[in-house]
Amino acid sequence: MADYDLVVAGGTVVTASDMFQADVGVVGGRIAAVGLNLRGERTVDAHGLLVMPGGVDSHCHIEQLRANGGTDEESFVTGSTSALAGGTTSVITFSTQFKGHGILEPLAEYRRRASKAMVDYTFHQIITDATDEVVFNEIPQVVASGVRSLKVFLTYEPMHLDDRQLIRVLAAARRTGALVTIHCENYDAIRWRTAALLADGRTDPKYHPWSRPSVVEREATHRAIALAEMIDQPIQIFHVSCPEVAEEIARAQARGLKVWGETCPQYFVLSAQDMDRPGFEGAKFMCSPAPRDAAASEGLWKMIRAGVLDVTSSDHSGSSYETPTGKRIAGPDASFRDIPNGVPGLASRLPIVFSEGVSKGRIDPSTFVRLTSFNPARLFGLYPRKGTIAPGADADLVLWDAGKVVTINNGLMQHIIDYTPYEGMEVTGWPVCTIRRGEVVMKDGLVQAEPGTGQFLARGPYDMIKPTGNVPFGFDASAFLV
Ligand code: DUC
Ligand code: ZN
Ligand code: ZN
């Protein structure tokens, strides 16, 4: 008689802290045992493979609503397929707000769309217009519905918040018990440099990084941290591109602040140089903050080893290269200012982090697990259901061939986007099987999951993001609806 519905047998289990030989027994979609000689009705052979928690991608743009009534090209079905192909089983995507409108309606529409997902999912709520109605009335409702993180932009027309609006969002988050994630770049500095570049006729994609040097990211990061410190509101700094920015986070952490930092694979392997290609080609690599250089990438790894940066998400944000609604939406000769930002990366995230990190000896496999599943799950209130291999956790697993050498091509990504910025890149280490809540949903690249089988992950209150209690003069200004 079998004790388990499924046993993943003979692999090397890797958790955030340990690595050991064991079988994983699954009952009812959850891990029931981690041990030796387990017997299941079905067995997945994991000999020679690493068995790790399914990836948790805590920052990816999928089917995001647009002001013109459209959405991102990547749908929840294609995005899920790509995520599962790359070993990711949970995602956090973005419900948005349009200036002059509330957040409840788009959230309802977005939840309807997300119900097609095959990965488990939850959202960050973007705030672009911090009106009284939104900060005093709607944010509490959204957080109570299980969307326990807000996202704000300090740049981008028309999404950026000024300092007063940022303060109001941070205060609303403190009152309601949500985490705030922040895109840190200085809006006015970028506008000013962009105007000068365009005035000088410098319009090619290669001038995108020139318009937003690392100092604009560092300044905004410093400001966001300072305001979060004043309010005593925990924050995560999104997509840190270089060590100077991470230094701001390190200083905040040394002062005891709850400030966390995320980076992304594009900052490990792309550089400003990639945007300096003939014609329009550089548009394929345009994202913000802009990738820097090899020294910056190496510096990020140091910040990871020091624990300053502890999450690696994809910031998957695809715009196809050839289609008229993608990178060329403003025309094939558009200036860098008008080319949509963002690179796709749902499926390439784990292979690039593993290859650059573990295979090249920069981090160990447990650090890989922390960066790609355990830490995002913990920070965003999904742990211990997600991010670990332990009894009671969802049986979300990725079986990993650590020695498999693969040359990335766009077909392998299985996303809707018509290119990958990593075309031709060789990686060592590849996901060969993905299991979502006990079901094999990817085997040797073949994704088999029914649309609509992903579950919404409602997030309740959790200790990690509680304020520290230290407010200037002991006066908690966030308690007042101002
Ligand atoms: N930068 C973002 O902030 N979001 C999506 C794409 C990008 O490059
Ligand atoms: Zn961003
Ligand atoms: Zn993003």
Short mmCIF file of C-alpha atoms and ligand atoms in Angstrom, two decimals, residues 59 61 151 153 156 183 185 208 238-239 266-267 286-289 315-317 340-343, ligand 1:
data_model
loop_
_atom_site.label_atom_id
_atom_site.label_comp_id
_atom_site.label_asym_id
_atom_site.label_seq_id
_atom_site.Cartn_x
_atom_site.Cartn_y
_atom_site.Cartn_z
CA HIS A 59 7.82 40.92 -9.72
CA HIS A 61 4.12 42.12 -15.48
CA LYS A 151 3.78 49.40 -5.73
CA PHE A 153 6.87 54.55 -9.22
CA TYR A 156 7.55 57.36 -15.56
CA HIS A 183 10.62 51.77 -8.52
CA GLU A 185 14.55 56.69 -10.29
CA HIS A 208 18.51 55.23 -22.93
CA PHE A 238 12.73 47.03 -6.80
CA HIS A 239 15.26 46.05 -9.48
CA GLN A 266 19.19 41.39 -16.63
CA TYR A 267 21.51 43.23 -14.24
CA MET A 286 15.95 48.51 -22.95
CA CYS A 287 14.64 48.34 -19.44
CA SER A 288 14.66 50.64 -16.45
CA PRO A 289 16.76 51.07 -14.46
CA ASP A 315 10.60 41.98 -13.87
CA HIS A 316 9.21 40.17 -16.91
CA SER A 317 7.75 42.95 -18.99
CA PRO A 340 8.49 50.78 -24.23
CA ASN A 341 10.80 49.66 -21.45
CA GLY A 342 11.11 46.11 -20.24
CA VAL A 343 12.59 42.74 -21.08
N1 DUC B 1 10.94 48.81 -15.83
C1 DUC B 1 9.91 48.84 -15.00
O1 DUC B 1 9.95 49.55 -14.03
N2 DUC B 1 8.83 48.11 -15.24
C2 DUC B 1 8.71 47.28 -16.32
C3 DUC B 1 9.78 47.33 -17.28
C4 DUC B 1 10.96 48.12 -16.93
O2 DUC B 1 11.92 48.14 -17.62
#
